[in-house]
XYZ file of C-alpha atoms in Angstrom:
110
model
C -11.809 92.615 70.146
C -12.525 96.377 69.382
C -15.335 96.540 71.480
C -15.499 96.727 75.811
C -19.426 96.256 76.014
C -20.320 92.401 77.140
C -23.626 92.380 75.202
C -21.870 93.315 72.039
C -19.508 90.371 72.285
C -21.964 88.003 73.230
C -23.763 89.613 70.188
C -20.786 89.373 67.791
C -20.061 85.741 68.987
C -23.293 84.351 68.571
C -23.847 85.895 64.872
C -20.055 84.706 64.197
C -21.597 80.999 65.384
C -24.512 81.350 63.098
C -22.172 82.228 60.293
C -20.683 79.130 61.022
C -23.054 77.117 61.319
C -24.853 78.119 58.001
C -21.413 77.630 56.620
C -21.298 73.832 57.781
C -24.873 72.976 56.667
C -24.191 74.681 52.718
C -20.578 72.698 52.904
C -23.157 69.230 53.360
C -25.209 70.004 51.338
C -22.909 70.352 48.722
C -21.101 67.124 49.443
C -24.768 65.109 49.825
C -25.677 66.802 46.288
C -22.144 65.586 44.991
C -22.649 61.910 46.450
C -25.962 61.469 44.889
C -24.948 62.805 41.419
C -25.642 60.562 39.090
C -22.950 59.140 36.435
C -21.961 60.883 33.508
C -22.549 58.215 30.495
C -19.403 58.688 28.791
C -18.138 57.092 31.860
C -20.350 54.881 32.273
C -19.243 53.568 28.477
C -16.148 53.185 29.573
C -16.998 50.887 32.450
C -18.882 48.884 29.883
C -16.261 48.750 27.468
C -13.427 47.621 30.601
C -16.233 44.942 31.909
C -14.735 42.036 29.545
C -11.471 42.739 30.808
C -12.447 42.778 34.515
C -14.353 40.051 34.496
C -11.629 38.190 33.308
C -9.368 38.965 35.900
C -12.024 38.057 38.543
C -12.240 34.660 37.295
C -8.494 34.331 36.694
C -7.915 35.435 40.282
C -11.097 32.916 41.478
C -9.485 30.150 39.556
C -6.098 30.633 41.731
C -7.923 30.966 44.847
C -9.292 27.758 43.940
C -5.766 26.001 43.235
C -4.279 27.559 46.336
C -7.041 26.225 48.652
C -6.436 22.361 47.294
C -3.129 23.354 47.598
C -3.988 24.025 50.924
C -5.601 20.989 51.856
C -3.080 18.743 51.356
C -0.260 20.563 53.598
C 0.077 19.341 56.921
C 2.900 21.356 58.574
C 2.385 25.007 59.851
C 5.779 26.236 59.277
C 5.279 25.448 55.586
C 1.737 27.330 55.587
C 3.770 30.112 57.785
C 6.282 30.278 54.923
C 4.042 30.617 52.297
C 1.578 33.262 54.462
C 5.455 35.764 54.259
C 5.735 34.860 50.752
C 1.878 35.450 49.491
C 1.229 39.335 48.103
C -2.777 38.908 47.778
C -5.047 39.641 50.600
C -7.015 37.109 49.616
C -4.453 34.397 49.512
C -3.147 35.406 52.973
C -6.659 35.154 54.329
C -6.623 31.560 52.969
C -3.659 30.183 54.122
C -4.315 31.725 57.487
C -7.646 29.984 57.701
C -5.912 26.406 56.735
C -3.268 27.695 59.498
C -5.802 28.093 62.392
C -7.053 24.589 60.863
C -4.309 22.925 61.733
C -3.742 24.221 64.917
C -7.621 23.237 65.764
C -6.954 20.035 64.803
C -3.852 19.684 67.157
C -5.073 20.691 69.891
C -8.232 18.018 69.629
């Protein structure tokens, strides 16, 4: 802004966009090197050490899927599946029920 001369603000502008742009590429190239890091192995004890746990939960959670779709399978009314889609908290259950609900309505329809 100091300046009057064109060529010297084309100048200025176009080192001020190289500045910039050398600024973008060290920014990723921090953030690649950061990605690719590889894992401390103190933490990586600790994910051992929580895999019992974890695991357990997975199969808990499996075995309720499992209930919920025989569950499922025997209800024939969608209001009932409706209620129970408001009333599940899971993502996974609500995926179920609303897979037994589009069920139904196939089958109504034929």
């Amino acid at each position: 802004e100091a300046t009057l001369d064109l060529a010297e603000r084309r100048r200025i502008r176009s080192a001020i966009r190289e500045l910039q742009r050398q600024e973008l590429e060290r920014d990723e190239e921090a953030l690649a090197s950061k990605r690719f890091r590889p894992e401390r192995s103190s933490h990586r004890q600790d994910n051992k050490e929580n895999w019992p746990r974890s695991r357990r939960l997975e199969e808990e959670q499996q075995t309720a899927l499992a209930a919920l779709s025989r569950q499922l399978e025997t209800i024939t009314d969608v209001e009932e599946l409706t209620k129970l889609l408001r009333a599940a908290g899971e993502y996974e259950e609500r995926k179920l029920i609303r897979a037994a609900i589009r069920k139904l309505r196939a089958e109504e329809i034929e």
